Structure formats: structure tokens, C-alpha cells
Coordinates of C-alpha atoms in Angstrom, one line a residue:
F217 CA 12.9 8.3 3.8
M218 CA 9.4 8.5 2.4
Y219 CA 7.5 11.7 3.4
K220 CA 3.9 11.1 4.4
R221 CA 1.3 13.8 3.6
H222 CA -1.5 14.3 6.1
Q223 CA -3.9 12.5 3.7
F224 CA -2.1 9.3 4.7
K225 CA -3.8 9.2 8.1
I226 CA -7.2 10.0 6.5
L227 CA -7.1 7.2 4.0
E228 CA -5.6 4.7 6.5
S229 CA -8.4 5.3 9.0
R230 CA -11.1 5.2 6.3
I231 CA -9.9 1.8 5.1
L232 CA -10.3 0.4 8.6
E233 CA -13.9 1.8 9.0
S234 CA -16.8 -0.5 8.2
R235 CA -17.7 -0.5 4.5
D236 CA -19.8 2.4 3.6
K237 CA -18.5 4.6 0.8
I238 CA -16.0 4.3 -2.1
Q239 CA -12.9 6.4 -1.3
V240 CA -11.8 8.5 -4.2
I241 CA -8.4 10.2 -4.2
S242 CA -8.4 13.3 -6.3
G243 CA -5.8 15.9 -7.1
P244 CA -3.7 17.4 -9.9
R245 CA -0.8 15.5 -11.6
Q246 CA 2.4 14.7 -9.9
V247 CA 1.3 15.4 -6.3
G248 CA 1.9 11.9 -5.1
K249 CA -1.6 10.2 -5.2
S250 CA -0.3 6.7 -6.2
T251 CA 2.6 7.1 -3.8
L252 CA 0.3 7.8 -0.9
V253 CA -1.9 4.8 -1.6
K254 CA 1.1 2.5 -1.8
Q255 CA 2.4 3.9 1.5
V256 CA -1.0 3.1 3.1
L257 CA -1.2 -0.4 1.5
K258 CA 2.3 -1.2 2.9
E259 CA 1.0 -0.6 6.5
T260 CA -2.6 -1.7 6.4
T261 CA -3.7 -5.0 7.8
V262 CA -6.6 -5.4 5.3
P263 CA -5.8 -7.8 2.5
Y264 CA -5.8 -6.0 -0.8
M265 CA -5.4 -6.1 -4.6
F266 CA -3.9 -3.1 -6.4
V267 CA -4.5 -2.8 -10.2
S268 CA -3.9 0.0 -12.7
A269 CA -5.9 0.8 -15.9
D270 CA -3.0 2.6 -17.3
D271 CA -2.2 0.2 -20.1
V272 CA -5.8 -1.2 -20.6
P273 CA -7.4 -0.1 -23.9
H274 CA -10.0 2.6 -23.0
E275 CA -12.8 0.8 -24.8
N276 CA -12.3 -2.4 -22.7
N277 CA -15.5 -2.2 -20.7
L278 CA -15.2 -5.6 -19.1
W279 CA -11.8 -5.0 -17.4
I280 CA -13.3 -3.4 -14.2
S281 CA -15.7 -6.3 -13.7
E282 CA -13.0 -8.9 -14.3
M283 CA -10.7 -7.3 -11.7
W284 CA -13.6 -7.1 -9.3
A285 CA -14.4 -10.7 -9.8
T286 CA -10.8 -11.6 -9.2
A287 CA -10.8 -9.7 -6.0
R288 CA -14.0 -11.4 -4.8
S289 CA -12.4 -14.8 -5.6
R290 CA -9.2 -14.0 -3.6
M291 CA -11.4 -12.8 -0.7
K292 CA -13.5 -16.0 -0.8
F293 CA -10.6 -18.5 -1.1
G294 CA -8.4 -16.7 1.3
K295 CA -11.4 -16.7 3.8
H296 CA -10.9 -13.0 4.4
P297 CA -13.8 -11.3 6.2
E298 CA -13.0 -8.1 4.3
Y299 CA -11.0 -7.1 1.2
L300 CA -9.7 -4.0 -0.4
L301 CA -9.7 -3.3 -4.2
V302 CA -7.6 -0.3 -5.3
I303 CA -8.0 0.8 -9.0
D304 CA -5.5 3.4 -10.2
E305 CA -6.0 5.5 -13.4
V306 CA -9.6 4.4 -13.4
H307 CA -10.8 7.4 -15.4
K308 CA -8.9 6.2 -18.6
L309 CA -11.7 3.6 -19.3
D310 CA -14.9 4.5 -21.1
N311 CA -17.9 4.4 -18.9
W312 CA -15.8 3.4 -15.9
S313 CA -18.3 4.9 -13.4
E314 CA -21.2 2.7 -14.6
A315 CA -19.1 -0.4 -14.2
V316 CA -18.0 0.7 -10.7
K317 CA -21.6 1.5 -9.8
K318 CA -22.8 -2.0 -11.0
E319 CA -20.1 -3.9 -9.0
W320 CA -20.4 -1.8 -5.9
D321 CA -24.2 -2.1 -5.8
S322 CA -24.0 -5.8 -6.3
D323 CA -21.6 -6.2 -3.4
T324 CA -23.8 -4.0 -1.2
F325 CA -26.9 -6.2 -2.2
H326 CA -25.1 -9.5 -1.5
D327 CA -23.3 -8.3 1.7
V328 CA -19.8 -8.7 0.3
N329 CA -17.4 -6.7 2.5
M330 CA -15.4 -5.3 -0.5
K331 CA -13.9 -1.9 0.2
V332 CA -12.8 0.2 -2.8
V333 CA -10.3 3.0 -3.4
L334 CA -10.3 4.8 -6.8
L335 CA -7.7 7.2 -8.0
G336 CA -6.8 8.9 -11.3
S337 CA -4.5 11.6 -12.6
S338 CA -7.3 13.6 -14.2
R339 CA -9.6 15.5 -11.8
L340 CA -11.9 16.4 -14.7
L341 CA -12.6 12.8 -15.8
L342 CA -13.0 11.6 -12.2
K343 CA -15.4 14.5 -11.5
D344 CA -17.6 13.8 -14.5
G345 CA -18.0 10.1 -13.7
L346 CA -18.6 10.7 -10.0
T347 CA -21.3 13.2 -10.5
E348 CA -23.1 11.2 -13.2
S349 CA -23.2 7.7 -11.8
L350 CA -21.8 7.4 -8.3
A351 CA -23.6 10.2 -6.5
G352 CA -24.0 9.3 -2.8
R353 CA -21.7 6.3 -3.1
Y354 CA -18.3 8.0 -2.6
E355 CA -16.2 10.2 -0.4
M356 CA -13.4 12.4 -1.8
I357 CA -10.0 12.7 -0.3
R358 CA -8.5 15.8 -1.9
M359 CA -4.7 16.1 -2.5
P360 CA -3.7 19.6 -3.4
H361 CA -0.3 20.8 -4.6
W362 CA 2.5 20.6 -1.9
G363 CA 2.7 23.4 0.5
Y364 CA 5.9 25.2 1.9
T365 CA 5.9 23.1 5.1
E366 CA 5.9 19.9 3.1
M367 CA 8.6 20.9 0.7
K368 CA 10.7 22.1 3.6
E369 CA 10.3 18.9 5.6
A370 CA 10.7 16.5 2.7
F371 CA 13.3 18.3 0.6
G372 CA 14.9 21.0 2.7
F373 CA 13.5 23.9 0.6
D374 CA 14.0 27.4 2.1
I375 CA 11.2 30.0 1.6
N376 CA 12.8 31.6 -1.4
Q377 CA 13.3 28.3 -3.2
Y378 CA 9.7 27.5 -2.5
V379 CA 8.5 30.8 -3.9
Y380 CA 10.3 30.2 -7.1
F381 CA 10.4 26.4 -7.6
G382 CA 7.0 25.8 -6.1
G383 CA 5.6 22.5 -4.9
Y384 CA 6.2 19.5 -7.2
P385 CA 8.0 16.8 -5.3
G386 CA 9.3 15.2 -8.6
G387 CA 11.2 18.3 -9.5
A388 CA 12.8 18.9 -6.1
S389 CA 16.0 17.0 -6.8
L390 CA 16.6 19.0 -10.1
I391 CA 16.6 22.6 -8.9
K392 CA 20.4 22.9 -8.9
D393 CA 20.2 22.5 -12.7
E394 CA 17.5 25.0 -13.7
S395 CA 17.2 24.2 -17.4
R396 CA 16.7 20.5 -16.5
W397 CA 14.1 21.4 -13.8
R398 CA 12.3 23.5 -16.3
R399 CA 12.2 20.7 -18.9
Y400 CA 10.9 18.3 -16.3
I401 CA 8.0 20.7 -15.4
K402 CA 7.1 21.2 -19.0
D403 CA 7.5 17.6 -20.2
S404 CA 6.2 15.7 -17.2
I405 CA 3.5 18.0 -15.8
I406 CA 2.3 20.7 -18.2
T407 CA 2.2 18.7 -21.5
P408 CA 0.4 15.7 -20.1
A409 CA -1.9 17.9 -18.0
I410 CA -3.0 19.7 -21.1
E411 CA -2.7 17.0 -23.8
R412 CA -4.0 14.0 -21.8
D413 CA -6.2 15.3 -19.0
I414 CA -7.9 18.3 -20.6
L415 CA -7.9 17.7 -24.4
M416 CA -9.0 14.1 -23.9
T417 CA -11.7 14.9 -21.5
K418 CA -13.4 18.0 -22.7
T419 CA -14.5 18.9 -26.2
I420 CA -11.9 21.6 -26.8
Y421 CA -12.4 22.9 -30.4
K422 CA -9.4 25.1 -30.3
S423 CA -6.6 23.1 -28.6
E424 CA -3.9 25.6 -29.6
L425 CA -5.9 28.4 -28.1
M426 CA -6.2 26.4 -24.8
R427 CA -2.4 25.8 -24.8
R428 CA -1.6 29.4 -25.4
L429 CA -4.2 30.6 -22.9
F430 CA -2.5 28.4 -20.2
E431 CA 1.0 29.7 -21.0
L432 CA -0.2 33.3 -21.1
G433 CA -2.2 32.9 -17.9
C434 CA 0.8 31.4 -16.0
T435 CA 3.2 34.2 -17.1
Y436 CA 0.6 36.8 -16.0
S437 CA 0.0 35.2 -12.6
G438 CA -0.8 37.9 -10.0
E439 CA -2.2 40.3 -12.6
E440 CA -5.6 41.4 -13.7
L441 CA -6.2 40.8 -17.4
S442 CA -9.5 41.1 -19.2
L443 CA -10.7 38.3 -21.5
N444 CA -10.7 40.8 -24.4
K445 CA -7.1 41.8 -23.7
M446 CA -6.2 38.1 -23.5
L447 CA -7.8 37.4 -26.9
G448 CA -5.8 40.3 -28.3
Q449 CA -2.6 38.9 -26.9
L450 CA -3.4 35.4 -28.2
Q451 CA -4.2 36.8 -31.6
D452 CA -7.2 34.6 -32.0
S453 CA -10.6 35.2 -33.6
G454 CA -12.2 33.2 -30.8
N455 CA -14.8 34.7 -28.5
V456 CA -14.7 35.7 -24.9
T457 CA -17.2 32.9 -23.9
T458 CA -14.8 30.2 -25.2
L459 CA -11.9 31.8 -23.3
A460 CA -14.0 32.0 -20.1
N461 CA -14.9 28.3 -20.5
Y462 CA -11.3 27.3 -21.1
L463 CA -10.2 29.2 -18.0
T464 CA -12.9 27.3 -15.9
T465 CA -11.5 24.0 -17.2
L466 CA -7.9 25.0 -16.2
D467 CA -9.3 25.9 -12.8
E468 CA -11.0 22.6 -12.4
S469 CA -7.7 20.9 -13.3
R470 CA -6.1 22.9 -10.5
L471 CA -3.6 24.5 -12.8
L472 CA -4.6 28.1 -13.3
C473 CA -7.4 30.2 -11.9
G474 CA -9.1 33.5 -12.9
L475 CA -10.0 35.0 -9.5
R476 CA -13.2 37.1 -9.5
K477 CA -13.6 40.5 -7.9
F478 CA -15.2 40.5 -4.5
A479 CA -18.6 42.2 -4.4
N480 CA -21.8 42.0 -2.5
D481 CA -23.9 40.9 -5.4
K482 CA -23.2 37.9 -7.6
A483 CA -23.7 39.6 -11.0
R484 CA -20.8 42.0 -10.3
K485 CA -18.6 39.1 -9.2
Y486 CA -19.2 37.2 -12.4
N487 CA -18.7 40.2 -14.7
S488 CA -15.4 41.2 -13.2
I489 CA -12.0 41.2 -14.9
P490 CA -10.2 38.0 -13.8
K491 CA -7.0 38.2 -11.8
L492 CA -4.9 35.3 -13.0
M493 CA -3.3 33.0 -10.4
V494 CA -1.4 29.7 -10.7
Y495 CA -2.0 26.8 -8.3
N496 CA 1.7 26.1 -8.2
T497 CA 4.4 28.7 -8.7
A498 CA 6.5 26.1 -10.6
L499 CA 4.1 26.8 -13.5
L500 CA 4.9 30.5 -13.5
S501 CA 8.7 30.0 -13.1
S502 CA 9.0 27.3 -15.8
L503 CA 7.1 29.5 -18.4
S504 CA 8.2 33.0 -17.4
G505 CA 11.7 32.9 -18.9
A506 CA 13.1 34.5 -15.8
T507 CA 15.8 32.5 -13.9
Y508 CA 15.7 32.1 -10.1
E509 CA 18.5 34.7 -9.8
T510 CA 16.8 37.2 -12.1
A511 CA 13.4 36.9 -10.4
F512 CA 14.9 37.1 -6.9
T513 CA 17.1 40.1 -7.6
T514 CA 14.4 42.1 -9.5
P515 CA 12.1 43.6 -6.8
K516 CA 9.1 44.1 -9.1
L517 CA 9.3 40.5 -10.4
W518 CA 9.9 38.9 -7.0
G519 CA 6.8 40.8 -5.7
R520 CA 4.7 38.9 -8.3
W521 CA 6.2 35.6 -7.3
V522 CA 5.5 36.2 -3.6
E523 CA 2.0 37.3 -4.4
S524 CA 1.5 34.1 -6.5
T525 CA 2.9 32.0 -3.7
V526 CA 0.3 33.4 -1.3
G527 CA -2.5 33.0 -3.9
A528 CA -1.5 29.4 -4.7
Y529 CA -1.5 28.6 -1.0
L530 CA -5.0 30.1 -0.5
L531 CA -6.4 28.3 -3.6
N532 CA -5.1 24.9 -2.5
E533 CA -6.4 25.4 1.0
A534 CA -9.7 26.5 -0.4
D535 CA -10.0 23.3 -2.3
E536 CA -9.6 21.2 0.9
Q537 CA -11.4 23.5 3.3
D538 CA -14.2 24.8 1.1
F539 CA -13.8 28.6 1.4
R540 CA -13.7 31.0 -1.6
V541 CA -10.9 33.3 -2.8
Y542 CA -11.4 36.7 -4.5
Y543 CA -9.5 39.9 -5.0
W544 CA -10.9 43.4 -4.6
R545 CA -10.4 46.7 -6.4
D546 CA -12.1 50.1 -6.5
R547 CA -10.4 52.6 -8.7
D548 CA -6.8 52.9 -7.2
D549 CA -7.6 51.0 -4.0
E550 CA -7.0 47.3 -4.1
V551 CA -6.6 44.3 -1.8
D552 CA -4.7 41.3 -3.1
F553 CA -6.9 38.5 -1.6
I554 CA -10.3 38.3 0.0
I555 CA -11.4 35.0 1.6
E556 CA -15.1 34.3 2.1
Y557 CA -16.5 31.6 4.3
N558 CA -20.0 31.4 5.8
R559 CA -20.7 35.0 5.0
R560 CA -17.6 36.2 6.8
C561 CA -14.5 37.5 5.1
I562 CA -10.8 38.3 5.6
A563 CA -8.7 40.8 3.7
I564 CA -5.1 40.0 2.9
E565 CA -2.5 42.4 1.4
V566 CA 0.8 41.0 0.2
K567 CA 3.9 43.2 0.6
S568 CA 7.3 42.1 -0.5
G569 CA 9.1 45.2 0.6
R570 CA 9.1 46.4 -3.0
R571 CA 5.6 47.5 -3.6
T572 CA 4.1 50.8 -2.8
T573 CA 1.4 50.7 -0.2
N574 CA -2.2 51.7 -1.0
N575 CA -5.2 52.5 1.2
G576 CA -6.9 49.3 0.0
L577 CA -7.1 47.5 3.3
S578 CA -8.6 50.5 5.2
V579 CA -11.1 51.4 2.5
F580 CA -12.1 47.7 2.2
H581 CA -12.5 47.5 6.0
D582 CA -14.8 50.5 6.1
K583 CA -16.9 49.1 3.3
F584 CA -17.2 45.4 4.1
Q585 CA -16.2 45.0 7.8
P586 CA -14.0 41.9 7.4
V587 CA -13.3 39.6 10.5
R588 CA -9.6 40.4 10.0
S589 CA -7.4 42.5 7.8
L590 CA -3.7 41.5 7.6
V591 CA -0.5 42.2 5.8
V592 CA 1.7 39.3 4.7
G593 CA 5.3 40.0 4.0
S594 CA 7.5 43.0 5.0
G595 CA 6.0 44.9 7.9
G596 CA 3.4 42.1 8.5
V597 CA 3.2 38.4 9.1
P598 CA 6.4 36.8 7.6
L599 CA 5.7 34.8 4.5
D600 CA 7.1 31.6 5.8
E601 CA 5.0 31.9 8.9
F602 CA 1.8 32.7 7.1
L603 CA 2.2 29.6 4.8
T604 CA 1.9 27.4 7.9
W605 CA -1.4 28.9 9.1
N606 CA -4.7 27.1 9.0
I607 CA -6.8 29.6 7.1
V608 CA -10.2 28.5 8.5
D609 CA -8.9 29.4 12.0
L610 CA -8.5 33.0 10.9
L611 CA -12.2 33.2 10.2
K612 CA -13.1 32.3 13.8
D613 CA -13.6 34.9 16.5
D614 CA -10.8 35.3 18.9

């Protein structure tokens, strides 16, 4: 049984369309990008060639052109009216985007019906190459972290398991042995994401600071923490700007985000204290030191996990559906999440039956007139139900 994510249908149909844009599959590590492409290739009628740049030396600039030439030959001698070239881990090669641009433009000029799919495990490297050289020539298919519905259908997770173990398909079979699961998350996801994707892409002058910021940020998921306080906790002589940049990089990698405070003017949004939020609760669980049983039976702790689950869901949906996520606070009044889309907003308060209520929702409602205000959790929309909703539908009028 191989579970198919909804992006399967998108890629399948785009391959069958007439040649127009390069299809780029983008998403964080270990969410099944290569698996999805292989599933589509198994069922497509278009003849194809699948190659991976994984073991190719990064300075080998000719490799892409050689693979492309091979695909053209196979298309020609097989007398195929169309052909599909899929390049995995493309971002590992220096100047890959220039090479892709040259070959794609050549095919366009000579009416060669070569369709192309690119994928890579580093969002950052893909993004840099796409914006520099391939503007206007590609379409993105975004693959976020796995949601509750997917983990339930594919692996039988219940809602509490999802809250704690999160959405990494590769770790699903290991959850009965927590220490083994934790090692898998750290060794197969966290370490390569930081060491390979981030430190190899960006000029990070203080790699140890970046690592420690990531670990601190994950363990504080769901809490507001000023950059100055973080520096104090990290015991580093770095400055706040460096930290803010590292947080942005972690956000672009879809690992950890510093949510900004909702305000009517931009300056106040940008100068706010960030509220830290993981994109996948597995990151919080694997670094927190709290076992599933401890977290689940400690009301205050579980409340943070539940809030992080809602936050992760909203962040991953925002990536695909293009809305923005904030939090709001005014003295003692707070609202956990504010969603903004086309100048309309929704206020969401998360209650896990263990947190005292505040007047945040009503105060926010009087001040900003959101389209909807809702409570998720005890006394409101059940968590497992909310995690199946299409968020953009909430922003529409009834």
C-alpha cells in the first residue's frame, strides 16, 4: 500500500498538459517528494528518464547538459512525440539553474517537446536558483509536512499520537520505540536539514549559534521569546540582527518560524517579539526531552503541544494557500493565531481544557472585526475536526 498525497494528481495532470513550464517540486526534507514523483512515473504514459544528481560532484557543470542530451537522443531514436526528463537533487550542482535555463530555452527555440520536472531536498537552494535564472519558466508544486488526515489514513495515527509524533512518514513505524524514533528524527531530519541544507547554502558565520537557535526555538514552540532573551539563553555575543536572519532562514527551510504580532501597521508587525512555532511537532517532541506519556499527562505541557499542532497546521496550509499567520497580544489579552488573507482576518484561540481563558477573542473582535472568531479544542471545534478544514473556506462569507 502506497499512500498518495494530493499533489500526485496535480503533477500527473501537469505532465499531460502541453509543454509550457518546468515543474518544480519543493518542500522540506523527508516529506516524500521523490516518492511522489516515482508514483507518478509508474502510472504516466509519457516516456521518461529519471536521473539524480546526488552522487555527482557539485562542480561538474556539464552533467545537466549531458543528461539532457541523452534524453533528447532517447526521444529521437524512440520516435517519441514527447519526452519527460526528471532531475532529482538538482540543487546540489553549482550553477544548476543556468544550465537548466540554457537547455530549456534551446528546446523551446527548436520546438523540442521535452517536459521537465525538478526536485531537491533543499528549499533554500532551489529558491535561490529559481529566482535568479528561471523566472517565468517554472511552476512550483509545494509539498508541506504531512497533516493529521494523511498520517491517520496512511499509518493509523490517532489525534494524540499526531500531536506528539507529528507528520514525518519515515518515523511512523518507529513510534512504539520512542528513543529509536527520536534518534531517527535527529539523525535523518534535523542534522541533514541544518548541516547540508542550511549551512551549505547560506553564509552562516556562526554555525553553532544557528544549531543552538534551532534547538532552543523548537523547545520553546508556542511561546513568545524576544531575540535579546534568546541571545541570553544561547550565551552568545552575537547580535539581534544575526539571530533574526537565522530565524528567517529556518522559516524558509520550513522548520521553525517566529510568528509576528498582528497589527494594522507594518512597522509594529516587524518590531514585535516573535512567537516561536515549529512546522512539525516531531521537532518539538524529539528535542524537548519530554516523553509521550509525560507530555500527555502534564496538562500545561500538553497545552503547548496542542497549540503547536494547530500552529504547524496553519503554517503548512499558509505555504500552499498563500495566507499569513500571526499572533496577537495587548497586555493580558491574547489570541493564539490570526490568519490574514486579502485584508480579511480570522481569530483562533486554542484551548486544551487546561488553560485559563482570557478575554482576548472578544477584545480582538471589537478592535479588528475579524470575519470569524473561533475556539479550537475543549468547548469549541474538536482538534481532530479542525485539522481537516480548508482554512481558505473559513475566510469566505457564509
